[in-house]
Amino acid sequence: QVHLVESGGGLVQPGGSLRLSCASSVNILDLDSMGWYRQAPGKQRDLVAKITLGGITSYADSVKGRFTIYRDNLSNEVYLQMMDVKPEDTAVYYCNAKIFRHDYWGQGTQVTVSS
């Protein structure tokens, strides 16, 4: 079982920054990939950023150049650094881990971008 604990969500002004953290209960080097997804009201849950075991990252076009996913292998944490946030970034953000065919999810953390 993989337990994911998220933190860092909250209210931020447009143009500001925020860092989301996801702590894994298992060694993240035992996971095939980790990522961040988001879901706004009435919208599909979509991939925001992903990092593979080998360290390869990918991003949704809407956040490319503004968000960065990175990890700390010693603390088993994965981060999403959000820069120049926009109101369109408002959503519930979910941490995800994949191993074999299995998906594990955090509880979700609300990010609200508003002045």
Backbone as XML, in Angstrom:
<?xml version="1.0"?>
<chain id="A" units="angstrom">
  <residue number="1" name="GLN">
    <atom name="N" x="0.837" y="-1.184" z="0.000"/>
    <atom name="CA" x="0.000" y="0.000" z="0.000"/>
    <atom name="C" x="0.881" y="1.247" z="0.000"/>
  </residue>
  <residue number="2" name="VAL">
    <atom name="N" x="0.452" y="2.235" z="-0.761"/>
    <atom name="CA" x="1.134" y="3.511" z="-0.838"/>
    <atom name="C" x="0.202" y="4.573" z="-0.280"/>
  </residue>
  <residue number="3" name="HIS">
    <atom name="N" x="0.666" y="5.261" z="0.728"/>
    <atom name="CA" x="-0.102" y="6.334" z="1.335"/>
    <atom name="C" x="0.554" y="7.660" z="0.972"/>
  </residue>
  <residue number="4" name="LEU">
    <atom name="N" x="-0.230" y="8.566" z="0.415"/>
    <atom name="CA" x="0.257" y="9.852" z="-0.032"/>
    <atom name="C" x="-0.377" y="10.959" z="0.790"/>
  </residue>
  <residue number="5" name="VAL">
    <atom name="N" x="0.447" y="11.836" z="1.321"/>
    <atom name="CA" x="-0.018" y="12.937" z="2.153"/>
    <atom name="C" x="0.402" y="14.244" z="1.505"/>
  </residue>
  <residue number="6" name="GLU">
    <atom name="N" x="-0.569" y="15.082" z="1.201"/>
    <atom name="CA" x="-0.326" y="16.332" z="0.506"/>
    <atom name="C" x="-0.374" y="17.509" z="1.464"/>
  </residue>
  <residue number="7" name="SER">
    <atom name="N" x="0.341" y="18.551" z="1.099"/>
    <atom name="CA" x="0.302" y="19.796" z="1.845"/>
    <atom name="C" x="0.674" y="20.936" z="0.908"/>
  </residue>
  <residue number="8" name="GLY">
    <atom name="N" x="0.406" y="22.153" z="1.342"/>
    <atom name="CA" x="0.828" y="23.330" z="0.609"/>
    <atom name="C" x="-0.264" y="24.074" z="-0.120"/>
  </residue>
  <residue number="9" name="GLY">
    <atom name="N" x="-1.455" y="23.518" z="-0.191"/>
    <atom name="CA" x="-2.538" y="24.201" z="-0.862"/>
    <atom name="C" x="-3.016" y="25.403" z="-0.078"/>
  </residue>
  <residue number="10" name="GLY">
    <atom name="N" x="-3.785" y="26.239" z="-0.741"/>
    <atom name="CA" x="-4.318" y="27.416" z="-0.093"/>
    <atom name="C" x="-4.682" y="28.488" z="-1.088"/>
  </residue>
  <residue number="11" name="LEU">
    <atom name="N" x="-4.810" y="29.693" z="-0.575"/>
    <atom name="CA" x="-5.184" y="30.854" z="-1.375"/>
    <atom name="C" x="-3.938" y="31.622" z="-1.785"/>
  </residue>
  <residue number="12" name="VAL">
    <atom name="N" x="-3.862" y="31.979" z="-3.053"/>
    <atom name="CA" x="-2.728" y="32.736" z="-3.566"/>
    <atom name="C" x="-3.237" y="33.735" z="-4.595"/>
  </residue>
  <residue number="13" name="GLN">
    <atom name="N" x="-2.577" y="34.879" z="-4.672"/>
    <atom name="CA" x="-2.976" y="35.906" z="-5.624"/>
    <atom name="C" x="-2.466" y="35.592" z="-7.025"/>
  </residue>
  <residue number="14" name="PRO">
    <atom name="N" x="-3.173" y="36.054" z="-8.051"/>
    <atom name="CA" x="-2.654" y="35.891" z="-9.411"/>
    <atom name="C" x="-1.245" y="36.446" z="-9.539"/>
  </residue>
  <residue number="15" name="GLY">
    <atom name="N" x="-0.403" y="35.708" z="-10.241"/>
    <atom name="CA" x="0.989" y="36.090" z="-10.386"/>
    <atom name="C" x="1.890" y="35.609" z="-9.274"/>
  </residue>
  <residue number="16" name="GLY">
    <atom name="N" x="1.315" y="35.084" z="-8.225"/>
    <atom name="CA" x="2.081" y="34.598" z="-7.101"/>
    <atom name="C" x="2.600" y="33.194" z="-7.311"/>
  </residue>
  <residue number="17" name="SER">
    <atom name="N" x="3.138" y="32.632" z="-6.244"/>
    <atom name="CA" x="3.711" y="31.296" z="-6.305"/>
    <atom name="C" x="3.235" y="30.464" z="-5.130"/>
  </residue>
  <residue number="18" name="LEU">
    <atom name="N" x="3.324" y="29.169" z="-5.315"/>
    <atom name="CA" x="2.883" y="28.216" z="-4.307"/>
    <atom name="C" x="3.618" y="26.910" z="-4.565"/>
  </residue>
  <residue number="19" name="ARG">
    <atom name="N" x="3.954" y="26.206" z="-3.497"/>
    <atom name="CA" x="4.578" y="24.903" z="-3.642"/>
    <atom name="C" x="3.746" y="23.850" z="-2.955"/>
  </residue>
  <residue number="20" name="LEU">
    <atom name="N" x="3.359" y="22.843" z="-3.711"/>
    <atom name="CA" x="2.647" y="21.700" z="-3.181"/>
    <atom name="C" x="3.631" y="20.579" z="-2.883"/>
  </residue>
  <residue number="21" name="SER">
    <atom name="N" x="3.397" y="19.882" z="-1.790"/>
    <atom name="CA" x="4.252" y="18.777" z="-1.386"/>
    <atom name="C" x="3.429" y="17.500" z="-1.286"/>
  </residue>
  <residue number="22" name="CYS">
    <atom name="N" x="4.059" y="16.398" z="-1.626"/>
    <atom name="CA" x="3.432" y="15.085" z="-1.515"/>
    <atom name="C" x="4.433" y="14.136" z="-0.886"/>
  </residue>
  <residue number="23" name="ALA">
    <atom name="N" x="4.110" y="13.656" z="0.296"/>
    <atom name="CA" x="4.971" y="12.726" z="1.011"/>
    <atom name="C" x="4.456" y="11.306" z="0.819"/>
  </residue>
  <residue number="24" name="SER">
    <atom name="N" x="5.326" y="10.429" z="0.386"/>
    <atom name="CA" x="4.986" y="9.040" z="0.152"/>
    <atom name="C" x="5.396" y="8.177" z="1.332"/>
  </residue>
  <residue number="25" name="SER">
    <atom name="N" x="4.559" y="7.198" z="1.652"/>
    <atom name="CA" x="4.866" y="6.272" z="2.737"/>
    <atom name="C" x="5.879" y="5.214" z="2.339"/>
  </residue>
  <residue number="26" name="VAL">
    <atom name="N" x="6.165" y="5.098" z="1.061"/>
    <atom name="CA" x="7.137" y="4.133" z="0.573"/>
    <atom name="C" x="8.242" y="4.870" z="-0.167"/>
  </residue>
  <residue number="27" name="ASN">
    <atom name="N" x="9.332" y="4.174" z="-0.367"/>
    <atom name="CA" x="10.445" y="4.716" z="-1.122"/>
    <atom name="C" x="9.975" y="5.079" z="-2.527"/>
  </residue>
  <residue number="28" name="ILE">
    <atom name="N" x="10.127" y="6.342" z="-2.897"/>
    <atom name="CA" x="9.633" y="6.754" z="-4.213"/>
    <atom name="C" x="10.427" y="6.131" z="-5.343"/>
  </residue>
  <residue number="29" name="LEU">
    <atom name="N" x="11.588" y="5.601" z="-5.048"/>
    <atom name="CA" x="12.347" y="4.885" z="-6.068"/>
    <atom name="C" x="11.756" y="3.506" z="-6.350"/>
  </residue>
  <residue number="30" name="ASP">
    <atom name="N" x="10.776" y="3.089" z="-5.556"/>
    <atom name="CA" x="10.043" y="1.861" z="-5.820"/>
    <atom name="C" x="8.798" y="2.104" z="-6.663"/>
  </residue>
  <residue number="31" name="LEU">
    <atom name="N" x="8.545" y="3.352" z="-7.023"/>
    <atom name="CA" x="7.376" y="3.718" z="-7.803"/>
    <atom name="C" x="7.762" y="3.946" z="-9.261"/>
  </residue>
  <residue number="32" name="ASP">
    <atom name="N" x="6.872" y="3.600" z="-10.157"/>
    <atom name="CA" x="7.152" y="3.774" z="-11.579"/>
    <atom name="C" x="7.120" y="5.239" z="-11.980"/>
  </residue>
  <residue number="33" name="SER">
    <atom name="N" x="6.199" y="5.983" z="-11.404"/>
    <atom name="CA" x="6.107" y="7.403" z="-11.669"/>
    <atom name="C" x="5.281" y="8.063" z="-10.587"/>
  </residue>
  <residue number="34" name="MET">
    <atom name="N" x="5.415" y="9.374" z="-10.503"/>
    <atom name="CA" x="4.560" y="10.171" z="-9.640"/>
    <atom name="C" x="4.121" y="11.395" z="-10.422"/>
  </residue>
  <residue number="35" name="GLY">
    <atom name="N" x="2.997" y="11.931" z="-10.033"/>
    <atom name="CA" x="2.494" y="13.080" z="-10.755"/>
    <atom name="C" x="1.498" y="13.874" z="-9.955"/>
  </residue>
  <residue number="36" name="TRP">
    <atom name="N" x="1.158" y="15.001" z="-10.523"/>
    <atom name="CA" x="0.127" y="15.871" z="-9.982"/>
    <atom name="C" x="-0.987" y="16.015" z="-10.998"/>
  </residue>
  <residue number="37" name="TYR">
    <atom name="N" x="-2.200" y="15.853" z="-10.529"/>
    <atom name="CA" x="-3.402" y="16.058" z="-11.317"/>
    <atom name="C" x="-4.217" y="17.167" z="-10.681"/>
  </residue>
  <residue number="38" name="ARG">
    <atom name="N" x="-5.125" y="17.737" z="-11.457"/>
    <atom name="CA" x="-6.022" y="18.733" z="-10.891"/>
    <atom name="C" x="-7.407" y="18.589" z="-11.492"/>
  </residue>
  <residue number="39" name="GLN">
    <atom name="N" x="-8.392" y="19.002" z="-10.718"/>
    <atom name="CA" x="-9.771" y="18.934" z="-11.142"/>
    <atom name="C" x="-10.511" y="20.164" z="-10.646"/>
  </residue>
  <residue number="40" name="ALA">
    <atom name="N" x="-11.018" y="20.940" z="-11.581"/>
    <atom name="CA" x="-11.852" y="22.089" z="-11.271"/>
    <atom name="C" x="-13.312" y="21.661" z="-11.294"/>
  </residue>
  <residue number="41" name="PRO">
    <atom name="N" x="-14.181" y="22.412" z="-10.632"/>
    <atom name="CA" x="-15.602" y="22.051" z="-10.627"/>
    <atom name="C" x="-16.158" y="21.900" z="-12.038"/>
  </residue>
  <residue number="42" name="GLY">
    <atom name="N" x="-16.831" y="20.792" z="-12.274"/>
    <atom name="CA" x="-17.412" y="20.526" z="-13.573"/>
    <atom name="C" x="-16.426" y="20.102" z="-14.635"/>
  </residue>
  <residue number="43" name="LYS">
    <atom name="N" x="-15.166" y="19.922" z="-14.257"/>
    <atom name="CA" x="-14.135" y="19.578" z="-15.222"/>
    <atom name="C" x="-13.579" y="18.180" z="-14.955"/>
  </residue>
  <residue number="44" name="GLN">
    <atom name="N" x="-12.921" y="17.656" z="-15.946"/>
    <atom name="CA" x="-12.245" y="16.373" z="-15.851"/>
    <atom name="C" x="-10.983" y="16.511" z="-15.008"/>
  </residue>
  <residue number="45" name="ARG">
    <atom name="N" x="-10.606" y="15.423" z="-14.352"/>
    <atom name="CA" x="-9.334" y="15.399" z="-13.657"/>
    <atom name="C" x="-8.224" y="15.175" z="-14.680"/>
  </residue>
  <residue number="46" name="ASP">
    <atom name="N" x="-7.329" y="16.131" z="-14.783"/>
    <atom name="CA" x="-6.304" y="16.114" z="-15.813"/>
    <atom name="C" x="-4.912" y="16.107" z="-15.210"/>
  </residue>
  <residue number="47" name="LEU">
    <atom name="N" x="-4.009" y="15.501" z="-15.939"/>
    <atom name="CA" x="-2.603" y="15.486" z="-15.546"/>
    <atom name="C" x="-2.005" y="16.877" z="-15.680"/>
  </residue>
  <residue number="48" name="VAL">
    <atom name="N" x="-1.315" y="17.317" z="-14.649"/>
    <atom name="CA" x="-0.605" y="18.584" z="-14.657"/>
    <atom name="C" x="0.877" y="18.378" z="-14.927"/>
  </residue>
  <residue number="49" name="ALA">
    <atom name="N" x="1.485" y="17.470" z="-14.192"/>
    <atom name="CA" x="2.911" y="17.215" z="-14.315"/>
    <atom name="C" x="3.203" y="15.795" z="-13.866"/>
  </residue>
  <residue number="50" name="LYS">
    <atom name="N" x="4.229" y="15.211" z="-14.444"/>
    <atom name="CA" x="4.610" y="13.837" z="-14.131"/>
    <atom name="C" x="6.120" y="13.716" z="-14.120"/>
  </residue>
  <residue number="51" name="ILE">
    <atom name="N" x="6.609" y="12.861" z="-13.247"/>
    <atom name="CA" x="8.032" y="12.537" z="-13.230"/>
    <atom name="C" x="8.167" y="11.028" z="-13.134"/>
  </residue>
  <residue number="52" name="THR">
    <atom name="N" x="8.974" y="10.454" z="-14.002"/>
    <atom name="CA" x="9.173" y="9.015" z="-14.030"/>
    <atom name="C" x="10.276" y="8.611" z="-13.072"/>
  </residue>
  <residue number="53" name="LEU">
    <atom name="N" x="10.406" y="7.306" z="-12.880"/>
    <atom name="CA" x="11.471" y="6.788" z="-12.036"/>
    <atom name="C" x="12.832" y="7.285" z="-12.513"/>
  </residue>
  <residue number="54" name="GLY">
    <atom name="N" x="12.999" y="7.381" z="-13.822"/>
    <atom name="CA" x="14.249" y="7.846" z="-14.387"/>
    <atom name="C" x="14.443" y="9.349" z="-14.346"/>
  </residue>
  <residue number="55" name="GLY">
    <atom name="N" x="13.465" y="10.083" z="-13.831"/>
    <atom name="CA" x="13.588" y="11.523" z="-13.699"/>
    <atom name="C" x="13.092" y="12.317" z="-14.884"/>
  </residue>
  <residue number="56" name="ILE">
    <atom name="N" x="12.449" y="11.670" z="-15.835"/>
    <atom name="CA" x="11.910" y="12.372" z="-16.984"/>
    <atom name="C" x="10.607" y="13.055" z="-16.594"/>
  </residue>
  <residue number="57" name="THR">
    <atom name="N" x="10.497" y="14.331" z="-16.910"/>
    <atom name="CA" x="9.319" y="15.107" z="-16.554"/>
    <atom name="C" x="8.501" y="15.453" z="-17.783"/>
  </residue>
  <residue number="58" name="SER">
    <atom name="N" x="7.219" y="15.652" z="-17.573"/>
    <atom name="CA" x="6.326" y="16.122" z="-18.615"/>
    <atom name="C" x="5.260" y="17.000" z="-17.982"/>
  </residue>
  <residue number="59" name="TYR">
    <atom name="N" x="4.708" y="17.904" z="-18.787"/>
    <atom name="CA" x="3.778" y="18.896" z="-18.279"/>
    <atom name="C" x="2.626" y="19.097" z="-19.243"/>
  </residue>
  <residue number="60" name="ALA">
    <atom name="N" x="1.489" y="19.464" z="-18.677"/>
    <atom name="CA" x="0.392" y="19.926" z="-19.501"/>
    <atom name="C" x="0.776" y="21.246" z="-20.160"/>
  </residue>
  <residue number="61" name="ASP">
    <atom name="N" x="0.293" y="21.459" z="-21.374"/>
    <atom name="CA" x="0.626" y="22.688" z="-22.089"/>
    <atom name="C" x="0.230" y="23.936" z="-21.302"/>
  </residue>
  <residue number="62" name="SER">
    <atom name="N" x="-0.842" y="23.847" z="-20.549"/>
    <atom name="CA" x="-1.353" y="25.004" z="-19.848"/>
    <atom name="C" x="-0.453" y="25.471" z="-18.707"/>
  </residue>
  <residue number="63" name="VAL">
    <atom name="N" x="0.449" y="24.606" z="-18.242"/>
    <atom name="CA" x="1.325" y="24.966" z="-17.130"/>
    <atom name="C" x="2.790" y="24.973" z="-17.516"/>
  </residue>
  <residue number="64" name="LYS">
    <atom name="N" x="3.099" y="24.580" z="-18.720"/>
    <atom name="CA" x="4.488" y="24.484" z="-19.160"/>
    <atom name="C" x="5.172" y="25.852" z="-19.066"/>
  </residue>
  <residue number="65" name="GLY">
    <atom name="N" x="6.336" y="25.870" z="-18.456"/>
    <atom name="CA" x="7.062" y="27.106" z="-18.256"/>
    <atom name="C" x="6.732" y="27.812" z="-16.967"/>
  </residue>
  <residue number="66" name="ARG">
    <atom name="N" x="5.666" y="27.415" z="-16.303"/>
    <atom name="CA" x="5.269" y="28.035" z="-15.047"/>
    <atom name="C" x="5.387" y="27.089" z="-13.854"/>
  </residue>
  <residue number="67" name="PHE">
    <atom name="N" x="5.112" y="25.819" z="-14.075"/>
    <atom name="CA" x="5.147" y="24.823" z="-13.002"/>
    <atom name="C" x="6.355" y="23.918" z="-13.178"/>
  </residue>
  <residue number="68" name="THR">
    <atom name="N" x="6.875" y="23.432" z="-12.073"/>
    <atom name="CA" x="7.984" y="22.495" z="-12.089"/>
    <atom name="C" x="7.716" y="21.368" z="-11.104"/>
  </residue>
  <residue number="69" name="ILE">
    <atom name="N" x="7.874" y="20.138" z="-11.556"/>
    <atom name="CA" x="7.781" y="18.991" z="-10.667"/>
    <atom name="C" x="9.194" y="18.502" z="-10.369"/>
  </residue>
  <residue number="70" name="TYR">
    <atom name="N" x="9.456" y="18.215" z="-9.118"/>
    <atom name="CA" x="10.745" y="17.687" z="-8.730"/>
    <atom name="C" x="10.578" y="16.839" z="-7.485"/>
  </residue>
  <residue number="71" name="ARG">
    <atom name="N" x="11.620" y="16.109" z="-7.128"/>
    <atom name="CA" x="11.510" y="15.171" z="-6.021"/>
    <atom name="C" x="12.748" y="15.193" z="-5.154"/>
  </residue>
  <residue number="72" name="ASP">
    <atom name="N" x="12.569" y="14.725" z="-3.941"/>
    <atom name="CA" x="13.648" y="14.502" z="-2.997"/>
    <atom name="C" x="13.613" y="13.018" z="-2.652"/>
  </residue>
  <residue number="73" name="ASN">
    <atom name="N" x="14.544" y="12.274" z="-3.186"/>
    <atom name="CA" x="14.530" y="10.827" z="-3.013"/>
    <atom name="C" x="14.816" y="10.388" z="-1.579"/>
  </residue>
  <residue number="74" name="LEU">
    <atom name="N" x="15.509" y="11.219" z="-0.822"/>
    <atom name="CA" x="15.837" y="10.860" z="0.553"/>
    <atom name="C" x="14.646" y="11.031" z="1.487"/>
  </residue>
  <residue number="75" name="SER">
    <atom name="N" x="13.852" y="12.069" z="1.265"/>
    <atom name="CA" x="12.682" y="12.309" z="2.096"/>
    <atom name="C" x="11.423" y="11.685" z="1.522"/>
  </residue>
  <residue number="76" name="ASN">
    <atom name="N" x="11.514" y="11.116" z="0.320"/>
    <atom name="CA" x="10.372" y="10.500" z="-0.350"/>
    <atom name="C" x="9.242" y="11.505" z="-0.569"/>
  </residue>
  <residue number="77" name="GLU">
    <atom name="N" x="9.620" y="12.681" z="-1.011"/>
    <atom name="CA" x="8.650" y="13.728" z="-1.293"/>
    <atom name="C" x="8.743" y="14.170" z="-2.739"/>
  </residue>
  <residue number="78" name="VAL">
    <atom name="N" x="7.606" y="14.495" z="-3.294"/>
    <atom name="CA" x="7.501" y="15.059" z="-4.629"/>
    <atom name="C" x="6.812" y="16.408" z="-4.517"/>
  </residue>
  <residue number="79" name="TYR">
    <atom name="N" x="7.319" y="17.369" z="-5.246"/>
    <atom name="CA" x="6.839" y="18.734" z="-5.148"/>
    <atom name="C" x="6.312" y="19.231" z="-6.483"/>
  </residue>
  <residue number="80" name="LEU">
    <atom name="N" x="5.394" y="20.164" z="-6.398"/>
    <atom name="CA" x="4.965" y="20.927" z="-7.558"/>
    <atom name="C" x="5.152" y="22.398" z="-7.232"/>
  </residue>
  <residue number="81" name="GLN">
    <atom name="N" x="6.157" y="23.004" z="-7.845"/>
    <atom name="CA" x="6.394" y="24.429" z="-7.686"/>
    <atom name="C" x="5.569" y="25.170" z="-8.724"/>
  </residue>
  <residue number="82" name="MET">
    <atom name="N" x="4.655" y="25.992" z="-8.249"/>
    <atom name="CA" x="3.743" y="26.726" z="-9.104"/>
    <atom name="C" x="4.155" y="28.190" z="-9.112"/>
  </residue>
  <residue number="83" name="MET">
    <atom name="N" x="4.467" y="28.708" z="-10.291"/>
    <atom name="CA" x="4.885" y="30.086" z="-10.452"/>
    <atom name="C" x="3.911" y="30.810" z="-11.370"/>
  </residue>
  <residue number="84" name="ASP">
    <atom name="N" x="3.812" y="32.131" z="-11.170"/>
    <atom name="CA" x="2.942" y="32.957" z="-12.013"/>
    <atom name="C" x="1.565" y="32.311" z="-12.145"/>
  </residue>
  <residue number="85" name="VAL">
    <atom name="N" x="0.971" y="32.020" z="-11.022"/>
    <atom name="CA" x="-0.306" y="31.311" z="-11.043"/>
    <atom name="C" x="-1.402" y="32.210" z="-11.598"/>
  </residue>
  <residue number="86" name="LYS">
    <atom name="N" x="-2.382" y="31.579" z="-12.189"/>
    <atom name="CA" x="-3.496" y="32.256" z="-12.822"/>
    <atom name="C" x="-4.808" y="31.753" z="-12.227"/>
  </residue>
  <residue number="87" name="PRO">
    <atom name="N" x="-5.876" y="32.551" z="-12.332"/>
    <atom name="CA" x="-7.165" y="32.067" z="-11.830"/>
    <atom name="C" x="-7.577" y="30.726" z="-12.428"/>
  </residue>
  <residue number="88" name="GLU">
    <atom name="N" x="-7.171" y="30.471" z="-13.657"/>
    <atom name="CA" x="-7.488" y="29.202" z="-14.302"/>
    <atom name="C" x="-6.810" y="28.011" z="-13.640"/>
  </residue>
  <residue number="89" name="ASP">
    <atom name="N" x="-5.826" y="28.272" z="-12.781"/>
    <atom name="CA" x="-5.158" y="27.193" z="-12.055"/>
    <atom name="C" x="-5.955" y="26.737" z="-10.840"/>
  </residue>
  <residue number="90" name="THR">
    <atom name="N" x="-7.008" y="27.442" z="-10.506"/>
    <atom name="CA" x="-7.830" y="27.075" z="-9.357"/>
    <atom name="C" x="-8.428" y="25.690" z="-9.554"/>
  </residue>
  <residue number="91" name="ALA">
    <atom name="N" x="-8.172" y="24.807" z="-8.611"/>
    <atom name="CA" x="-8.636" y="23.428" z="-8.707"/>
    <atom name="C" x="-8.248" y="22.691" z="-7.439"/>
  </residue>
  <residue number="92" name="VAL">
    <atom name="N" x="-8.765" y="21.490" z="-7.311"/>
    <atom name="CA" x="-8.255" y="20.555" z="-6.329"/>
    <atom name="C" x="-7.108" y="19.794" z="-6.973"/>
  </residue>
  <residue number="93" name="TYR">
    <atom name="N" x="-5.974" y="19.791" z="-6.320"/>
    <atom name="CA" x="-4.782" y="19.136" z="-6.841"/>
    <atom name="C" x="-4.563" y="17.819" z="-6.111"/>
  </residue>
  <residue number="94" name="TYR">
    <atom name="N" x="-4.295" y="16.774" z="-6.881"/>
    <atom name="CA" x="-4.131" y="15.432" z="-6.349"/>
    <atom name="C" x="-2.748" y="14.891" z="-6.672"/>
  </residue>
  <residue number="95" name="CYS">
    <atom name="N" x="-2.114" y="14.327" z="-5.683"/>
    <atom name="CA" x="-0.872" y="13.602" z="-5.893"/>
    <atom name="C" x="-1.197" y="12.182" z="-6.337"/>
  </residue>
  <residue number="96" name="ASN">
    <atom name="N" x="-0.410" y="11.672" z="-7.256"/>
    <atom name="CA" x="-0.625" y="10.341" z="-7.802"/>
    <atom name="C" x="0.684" y="9.567" z="-7.849"/>
  </residue>
  <residue number="97" name="ALA">
    <atom name="N" x="0.588" y="8.287" z="-7.563"/>
    <atom name="CA" x="1.720" y="7.384" z="-7.719"/>
    <atom name="C" x="1.281" y="6.153" z="-8.478"/>
  </residue>
  <residue number="98" name="LYS">
    <atom name="N" x="2.150" y="5.656" z="-9.319"/>
    <atom name="CA" x="1.873" y="4.465" z="-10.109"/>
    <atom name="C" x="2.934" y="3.415" z="-9.859"/>
  </residue>
  <residue number="99" name="ILE">
    <atom name="N" x="2.472" y="2.179" z="-9.667"/>
    <atom name="CA" x="3.364" y="1.040" z="-9.594"/>
    <atom name="C" x="2.649" y="-0.150" z="-10.219"/>
  </residue>
  <residue number="100" name="PHE">
    <atom name="N" x="3.322" y="-0.812" z="-11.134"/>
    <atom name="CA" x="2.682" y="-1.845" z="-11.950"/>
    <atom name="C" x="1.454" y="-1.238" z="-12.619"/>
  </residue>
  <residue number="101" name="ARG">
    <atom name="N" x="0.296" y="-1.842" z="-12.433"/>
    <atom name="CA" x="-0.953" y="-1.325" z="-12.989"/>
    <atom name="C" x="-1.756" y="-0.535" z="-11.958"/>
  </residue>
  <residue number="102" name="HIS">
    <atom name="N" x="-1.198" y="-0.330" z="-10.782"/>
    <atom name="CA" x="-1.947" y="0.255" z="-9.688"/>
    <atom name="C" x="-1.719" y="1.758" z="-9.580"/>
  </residue>
  <residue number="103" name="ASP">
    <atom name="N" x="-2.782" y="2.462" z="-9.258"/>
    <atom name="CA" x="-2.753" y="3.892" z="-9.004"/>
    <atom name="C" x="-3.061" y="4.168" z="-7.540"/>
  </residue>
  <residue number="104" name="TYR">
    <atom name="N" x="-2.321" y="5.105" z="-6.982"/>
    <atom name="CA" x="-2.557" y="5.548" z="-5.621"/>
    <atom name="C" x="-2.731" y="7.057" z="-5.640"/>
  </residue>
  <residue number="105" name="TRP">
    <atom name="N" x="-3.630" y="7.544" z="-4.786"/>
    <atom name="CA" x="-3.995" y="8.946" z="-4.802"/>
    <atom name="C" x="-3.945" y="9.558" z="-3.414"/>
  </residue>
  <residue number="106" name="GLY">
    <atom name="N" x="-3.537" y="10.807" z="-3.372"/>
    <atom name="CA" x="-3.695" y="11.588" z="-2.162"/>
    <atom name="C" x="-5.128" y="12.053" z="-2.021"/>
  </residue>
  <residue number="107" name="GLN">
    <atom name="N" x="-5.400" y="12.740" z="-0.929"/>
    <atom name="CA" x="-6.765" y="13.160" z="-0.630"/>
    <atom name="C" x="-7.196" y="14.393" z="-1.411"/>
  </residue>
  <residue number="108" name="GLY">
    <atom name="N" x="-6.263" y="15.078" z="-2.010"/>
    <atom name="CA" x="-6.532" y="16.302" z="-2.726"/>
    <atom name="C" x="-6.361" y="17.518" z="-1.844"/>
  </residue>
  <residue number="109" name="THR">
    <atom name="N" x="-5.829" y="18.579" z="-2.422"/>
    <atom name="CA" x="-5.663" y="19.831" z="-1.700"/>
    <atom name="C" x="-6.125" y="20.980" z="-2.592"/>
  </residue>
  <residue number="110" name="GLN">
    <atom name="N" x="-6.882" y="21.878" z="-2.010"/>
    <atom name="CA" x="-7.475" y="22.973" z="-2.761"/>
    <atom name="C" x="-6.458" y="24.083" z="-3.001"/>
  </residue>
  <residue number="111" name="VAL">
    <atom name="N" x="-6.362" y="24.507" z="-4.247"/>
    <atom name="CA" x="-5.585" y="25.690" z="-4.620"/>
    <atom name="C" x="-6.550" y="26.695" z="-5.227"/>
  </residue>
  <residue number="112" name="THR">
    <atom name="N" x="-6.607" y="27.865" z="-4.638"/>
    <atom name="CA" x="-7.474" y="28.927" z="-5.122"/>
    <atom name="C" x="-6.629" y="30.135" z="-5.485"/>
  </residue>
  <residue number="113" name="VAL">
    <atom name="N" x="-6.721" y="30.562" z="-6.726"/>
    <atom name="CA" x="-5.986" y="31.724" z="-7.220"/>
    <atom name="C" x="-6.988" y="32.852" z="-7.395"/>
  </residue>
  <residue number="114" name="SER">
    <atom name="N" x="-6.891" y="33.839" z="-6.543"/>
    <atom name="CA" x="-7.856" y="34.927" z="-6.555"/>
    <atom name="C" x="-7.254" y="36.145" z="-5.878"/>
  </residue>
  <residue number="115" name="SER">
    <atom name="N" x="-7.657" y="37.309" z="-6.347"/>
    <atom name="CA" x="-7.253" y="38.549" z="-5.713"/>
    <atom name="C" x="-8.248" y="38.989" z="-4.652"/>
  </residue>
</chain>
